[in-house]
CSV table of C-alpha atoms in Angstrom, one decimal:
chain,number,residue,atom,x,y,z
A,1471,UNK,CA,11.2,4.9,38.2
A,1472,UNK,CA,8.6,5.6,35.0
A,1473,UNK,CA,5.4,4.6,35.3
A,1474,UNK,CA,3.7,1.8,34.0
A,1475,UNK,CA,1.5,3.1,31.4
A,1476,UNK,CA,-1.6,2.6,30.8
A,1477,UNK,CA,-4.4,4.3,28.4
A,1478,UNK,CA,-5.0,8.0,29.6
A,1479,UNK,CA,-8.6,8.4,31.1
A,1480,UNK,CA,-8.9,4.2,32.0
A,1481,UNK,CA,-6.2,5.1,35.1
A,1482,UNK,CA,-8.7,6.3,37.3
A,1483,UNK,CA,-7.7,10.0,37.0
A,1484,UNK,CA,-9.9,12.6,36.7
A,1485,UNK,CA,-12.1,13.4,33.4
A,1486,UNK,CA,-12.7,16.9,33.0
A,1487,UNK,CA,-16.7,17.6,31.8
A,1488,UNK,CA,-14.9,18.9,28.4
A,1489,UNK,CA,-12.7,16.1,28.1
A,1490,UNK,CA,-9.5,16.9,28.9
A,1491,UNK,CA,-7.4,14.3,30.6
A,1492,UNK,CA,-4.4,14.5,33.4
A,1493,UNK,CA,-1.1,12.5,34.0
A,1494,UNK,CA,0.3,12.3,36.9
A,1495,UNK,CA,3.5,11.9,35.6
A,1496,UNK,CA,3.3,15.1,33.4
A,1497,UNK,CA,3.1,17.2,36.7
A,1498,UNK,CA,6.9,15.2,37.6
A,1499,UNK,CA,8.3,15.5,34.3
A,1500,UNK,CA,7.0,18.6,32.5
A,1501,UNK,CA,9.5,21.5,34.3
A,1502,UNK,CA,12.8,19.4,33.8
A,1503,UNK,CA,11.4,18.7,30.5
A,1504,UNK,CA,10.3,22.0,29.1
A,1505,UNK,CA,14.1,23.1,31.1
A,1506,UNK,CA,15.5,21.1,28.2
A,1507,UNK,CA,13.4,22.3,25.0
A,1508,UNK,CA,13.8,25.6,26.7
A,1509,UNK,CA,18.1,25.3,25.8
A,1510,UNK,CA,17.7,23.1,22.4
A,1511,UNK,CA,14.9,25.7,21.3
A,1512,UNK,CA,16.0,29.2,22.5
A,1513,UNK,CA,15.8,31.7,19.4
A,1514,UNK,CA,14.5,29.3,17.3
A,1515,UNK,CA,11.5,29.3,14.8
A,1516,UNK,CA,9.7,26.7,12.5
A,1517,UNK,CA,7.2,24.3,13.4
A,1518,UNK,CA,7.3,20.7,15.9
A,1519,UNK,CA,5.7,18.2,16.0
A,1520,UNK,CA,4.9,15.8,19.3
A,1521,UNK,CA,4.7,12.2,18.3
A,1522,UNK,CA,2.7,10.7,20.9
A,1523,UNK,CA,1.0,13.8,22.7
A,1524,UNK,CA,-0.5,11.5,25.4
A,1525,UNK,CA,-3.5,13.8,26.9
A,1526,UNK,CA,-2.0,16.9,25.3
A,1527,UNK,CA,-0.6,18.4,28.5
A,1528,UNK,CA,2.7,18.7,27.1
A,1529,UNK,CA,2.6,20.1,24.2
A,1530,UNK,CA,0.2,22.8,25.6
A,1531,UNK,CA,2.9,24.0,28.1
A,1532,UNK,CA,5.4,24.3,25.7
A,1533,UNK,CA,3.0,26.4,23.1
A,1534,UNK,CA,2.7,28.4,25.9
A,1535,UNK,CA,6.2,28.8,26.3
A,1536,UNK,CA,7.2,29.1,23.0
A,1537,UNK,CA,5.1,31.2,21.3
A,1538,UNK,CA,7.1,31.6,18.3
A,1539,UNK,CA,7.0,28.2,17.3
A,1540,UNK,CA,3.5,26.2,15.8
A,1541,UNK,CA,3.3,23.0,17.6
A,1542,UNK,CA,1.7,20.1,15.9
A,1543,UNK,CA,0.4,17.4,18.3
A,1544,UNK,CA,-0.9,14.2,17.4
A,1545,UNK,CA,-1.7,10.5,18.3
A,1546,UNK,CA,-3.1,7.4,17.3
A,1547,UNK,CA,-5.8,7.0,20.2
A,1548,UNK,CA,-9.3,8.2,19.8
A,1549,UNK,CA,-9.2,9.3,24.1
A,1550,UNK,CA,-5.9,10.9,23.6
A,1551,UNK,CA,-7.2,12.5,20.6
A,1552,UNK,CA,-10.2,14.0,22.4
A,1553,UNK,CA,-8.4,15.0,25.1
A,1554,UNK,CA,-5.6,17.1,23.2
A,1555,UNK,CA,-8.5,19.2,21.6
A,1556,UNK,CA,-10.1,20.0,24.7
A,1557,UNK,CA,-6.1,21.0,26.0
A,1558,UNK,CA,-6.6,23.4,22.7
A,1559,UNK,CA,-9.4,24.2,23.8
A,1560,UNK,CA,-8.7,25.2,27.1
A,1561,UNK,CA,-5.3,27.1,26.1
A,1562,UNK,CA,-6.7,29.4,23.5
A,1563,UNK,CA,-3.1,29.6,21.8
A,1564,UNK,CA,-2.9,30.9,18.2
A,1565,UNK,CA,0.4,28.9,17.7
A,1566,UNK,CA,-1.0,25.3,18.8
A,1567,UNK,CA,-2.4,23.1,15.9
A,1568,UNK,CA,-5.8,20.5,16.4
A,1569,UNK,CA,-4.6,17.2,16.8
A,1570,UNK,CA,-3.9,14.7,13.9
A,1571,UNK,CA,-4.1,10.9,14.1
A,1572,UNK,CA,-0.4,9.6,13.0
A,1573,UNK,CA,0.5,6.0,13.4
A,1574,UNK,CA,3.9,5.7,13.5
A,1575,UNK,CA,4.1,2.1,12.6
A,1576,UNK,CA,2.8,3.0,9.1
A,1577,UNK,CA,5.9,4.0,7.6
A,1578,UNK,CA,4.5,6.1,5.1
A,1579,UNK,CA,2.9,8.5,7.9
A,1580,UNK,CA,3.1,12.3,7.3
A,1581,UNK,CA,1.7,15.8,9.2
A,1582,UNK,CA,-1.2,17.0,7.4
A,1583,UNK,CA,-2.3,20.6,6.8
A,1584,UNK,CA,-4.2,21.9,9.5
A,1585,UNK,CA,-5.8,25.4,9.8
A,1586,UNK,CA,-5.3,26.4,6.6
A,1587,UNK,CA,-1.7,25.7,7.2
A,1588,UNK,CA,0.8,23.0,6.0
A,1589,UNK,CA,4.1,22.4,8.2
A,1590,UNK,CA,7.1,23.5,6.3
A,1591,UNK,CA,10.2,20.6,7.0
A,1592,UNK,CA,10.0,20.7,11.1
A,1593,UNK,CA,12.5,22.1,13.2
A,1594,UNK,CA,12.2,19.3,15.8
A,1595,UNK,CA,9.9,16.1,16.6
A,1596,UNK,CA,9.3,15.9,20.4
A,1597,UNK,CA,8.4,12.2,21.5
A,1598,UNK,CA,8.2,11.6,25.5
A,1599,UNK,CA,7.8,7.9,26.5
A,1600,UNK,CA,6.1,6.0,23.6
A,1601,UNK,CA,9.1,3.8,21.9
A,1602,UNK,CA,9.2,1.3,25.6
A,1603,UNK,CA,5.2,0.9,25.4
A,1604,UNK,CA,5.0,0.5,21.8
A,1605,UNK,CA,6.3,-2.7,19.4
A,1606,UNK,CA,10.1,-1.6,17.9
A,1607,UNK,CA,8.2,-1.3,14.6
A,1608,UNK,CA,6.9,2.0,16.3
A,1609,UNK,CA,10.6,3.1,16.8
A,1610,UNK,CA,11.4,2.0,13.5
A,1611,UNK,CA,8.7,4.6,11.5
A,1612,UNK,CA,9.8,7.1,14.4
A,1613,UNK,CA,13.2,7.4,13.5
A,1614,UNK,CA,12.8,7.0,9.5
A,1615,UNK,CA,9.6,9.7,9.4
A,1616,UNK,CA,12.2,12.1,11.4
A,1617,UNK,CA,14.9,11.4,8.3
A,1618,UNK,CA,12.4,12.7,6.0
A,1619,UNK,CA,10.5,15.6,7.8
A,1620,UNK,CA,12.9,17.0,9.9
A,1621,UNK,CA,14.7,20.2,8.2
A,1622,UNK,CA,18.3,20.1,7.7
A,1623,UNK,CA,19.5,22.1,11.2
A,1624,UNK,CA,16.3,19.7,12.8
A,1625,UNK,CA,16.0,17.8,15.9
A,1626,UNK,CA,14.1,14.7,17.2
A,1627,UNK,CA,13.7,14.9,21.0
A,1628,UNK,CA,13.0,11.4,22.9
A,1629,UNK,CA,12.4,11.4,26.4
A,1630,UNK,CA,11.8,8.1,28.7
A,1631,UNK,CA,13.7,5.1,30.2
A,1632,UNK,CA,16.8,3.7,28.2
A,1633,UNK,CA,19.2,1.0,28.5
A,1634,UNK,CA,22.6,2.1,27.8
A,1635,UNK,CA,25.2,-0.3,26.4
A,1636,UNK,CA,22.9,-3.2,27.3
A,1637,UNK,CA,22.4,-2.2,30.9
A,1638,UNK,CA,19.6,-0.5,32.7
A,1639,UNK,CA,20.5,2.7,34.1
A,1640,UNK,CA,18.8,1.8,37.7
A,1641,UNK,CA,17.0,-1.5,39.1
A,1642,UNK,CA,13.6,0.6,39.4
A,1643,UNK,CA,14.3,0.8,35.3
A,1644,UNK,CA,14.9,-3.0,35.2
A,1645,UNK,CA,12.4,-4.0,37.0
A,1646,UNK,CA,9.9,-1.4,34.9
A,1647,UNK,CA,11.0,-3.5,31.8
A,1648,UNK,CA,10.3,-6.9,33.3
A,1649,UNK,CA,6.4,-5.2,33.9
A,1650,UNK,CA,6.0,-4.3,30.6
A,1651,UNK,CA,7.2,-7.2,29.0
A,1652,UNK,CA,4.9,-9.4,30.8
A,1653,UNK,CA,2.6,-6.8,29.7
A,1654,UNK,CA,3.5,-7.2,26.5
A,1655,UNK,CA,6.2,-8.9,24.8
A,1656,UNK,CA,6.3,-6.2,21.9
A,1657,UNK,CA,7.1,-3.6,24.7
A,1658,UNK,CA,10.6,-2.9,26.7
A,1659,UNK,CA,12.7,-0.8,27.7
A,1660,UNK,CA,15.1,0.1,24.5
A,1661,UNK,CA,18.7,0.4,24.1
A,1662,UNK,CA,20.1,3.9,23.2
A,1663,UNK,CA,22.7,2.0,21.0
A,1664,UNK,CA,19.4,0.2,19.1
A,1665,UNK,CA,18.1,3.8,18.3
A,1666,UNK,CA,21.2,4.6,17.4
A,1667,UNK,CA,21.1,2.0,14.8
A,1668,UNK,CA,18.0,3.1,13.5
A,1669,UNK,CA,18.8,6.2,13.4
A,1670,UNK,CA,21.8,6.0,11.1
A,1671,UNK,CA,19.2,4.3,9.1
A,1672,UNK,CA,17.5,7.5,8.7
A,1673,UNK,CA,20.5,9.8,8.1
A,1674,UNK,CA,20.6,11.1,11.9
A,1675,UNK,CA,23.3,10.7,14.2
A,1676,UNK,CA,23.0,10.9,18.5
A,1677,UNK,CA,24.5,14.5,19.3
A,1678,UNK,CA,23.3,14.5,23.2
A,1679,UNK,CA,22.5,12.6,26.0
A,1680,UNK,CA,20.8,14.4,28.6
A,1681,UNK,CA,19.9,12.6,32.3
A,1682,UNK,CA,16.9,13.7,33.7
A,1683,UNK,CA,14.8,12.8,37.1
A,1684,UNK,CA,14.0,9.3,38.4
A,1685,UNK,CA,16.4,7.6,36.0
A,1686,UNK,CA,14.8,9.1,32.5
A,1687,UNK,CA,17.2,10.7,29.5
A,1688,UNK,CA,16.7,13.0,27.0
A,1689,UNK,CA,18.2,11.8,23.4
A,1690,UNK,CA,19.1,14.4,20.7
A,1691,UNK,CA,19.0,13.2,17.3
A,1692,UNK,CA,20.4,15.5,14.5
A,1693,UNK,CA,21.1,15.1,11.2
A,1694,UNK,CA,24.6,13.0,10.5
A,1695,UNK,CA,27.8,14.5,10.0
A,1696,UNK,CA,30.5,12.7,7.6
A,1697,UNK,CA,32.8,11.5,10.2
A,1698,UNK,CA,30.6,12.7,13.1
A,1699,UNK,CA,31.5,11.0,16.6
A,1700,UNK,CA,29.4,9.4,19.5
A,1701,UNK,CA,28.0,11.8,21.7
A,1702,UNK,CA,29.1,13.0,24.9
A,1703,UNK,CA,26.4,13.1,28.0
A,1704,UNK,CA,25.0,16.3,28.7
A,1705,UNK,CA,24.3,18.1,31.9
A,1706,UNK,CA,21.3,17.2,34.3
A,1707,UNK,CA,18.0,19.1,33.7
A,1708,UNK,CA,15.7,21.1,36.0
């Protein structure tokens, strides 16, 4: 079952003196995860960017394990902010950009330059659980900023809780939903279908569907093919 989220650093969790915050469900999620990125990425160069990057835990480990790709984190929360610099920080790693407020609801958002550097079209947009805890105007300038910034042989990686064909995928999922829409009636679990929508919108088509751990998938958005058919589910991770 995913967690119900709540703002990094108000959750009780330890603070580090530098800043840097923890997730609990990043120490679940990030091997079966990075297992994943590891396939969709292997021999592949350019830059990504993480939509969302949370406390920056995740996009740390995977400059780590990438080294040949620049990853470009950012967020729209000053915490989260903070604590992705102090992740820098900590990780010392050439190929690892500072962070860059980007609200996705503006749909005019773009990556700035950053170093000295300015992100050529990106080879893939990594975004794990933000389109259930955000309003669907969120998931809206997610999928149309991945239509305009992703190259032509990019991906956009989503990773969280999804209904498929109007069903949840497990009671623990359902029941997740109900929480957040009390929570917030803007927030919910989505609908693959809905993104796929949306994503046709933006000149992307669904290629894979991977499950992953306690009921979570991985979508893979590429760019549409004339005549291109649904996907076909992929194979478990981790």
């Amino acid at each position: 079952m995913a967690e119900f989220v709540v703002e990094f650093g108000k959750d009780g969790r330890r603070v580090e003196p530098d800043g840097r915050l923890d997730a609990a469900a990043f120490h679940r999620n990030d091997a079966p995860i990075r297992a994943v990125l590891a396939r969709l990425l292997a021999g592949r160069q350019g830059d990504v960017l993480e939509a969302g990057s949370g406390t920056g835990q995740h996009i740390a480990a995977l400059a780590r394990e990438h080294p040949d790709i620049v990853w470009w984190p950012s967020d729209v929360n000053d915490h989260h902010l903070k604590s992705i610099a102090a992740w820098r920080a900590h990780a010392a790693l050439p190929n690892l950009r500072p962070p860059q407020r980007i609200d996705l609801a503006d749909p005019t958002w773009s990556v700035a330059p950053a170093d000295g550097a300015e992100p050529g079209p990106l080879l893939a947009m990594f975004c794990a659980n933000v389109v259930h805890v955000a309003p669907w105007r969120v998931a809206e300038g997610l999928l149309a900023g991945a239509g305009r910034l992703l190259r032509q042989d990019g991906m956009l990686v989503l990773y969280g809780p999804f209904k498929q064909d109007g069903k949840h995928t497990a009671l623990s999922n359902a029941v997740f939903d109900t929480s957040l829409r009390d929570a917030n009636p803007e927030w919910g679990v989505r609908d693959v279908a809905d993104l796929e929508k949306l994503a046709a919108g933006a000149g992307l088509a669904l290629s894979e569907i991977v499950e992953m751990p306690a009921n979570n998938l991985i979508l893979v958005f590429v760019r549409a093919k004339p005549g291109r058919g649904h996907a076909a589910a992929g194979g478990a991770a981790g």
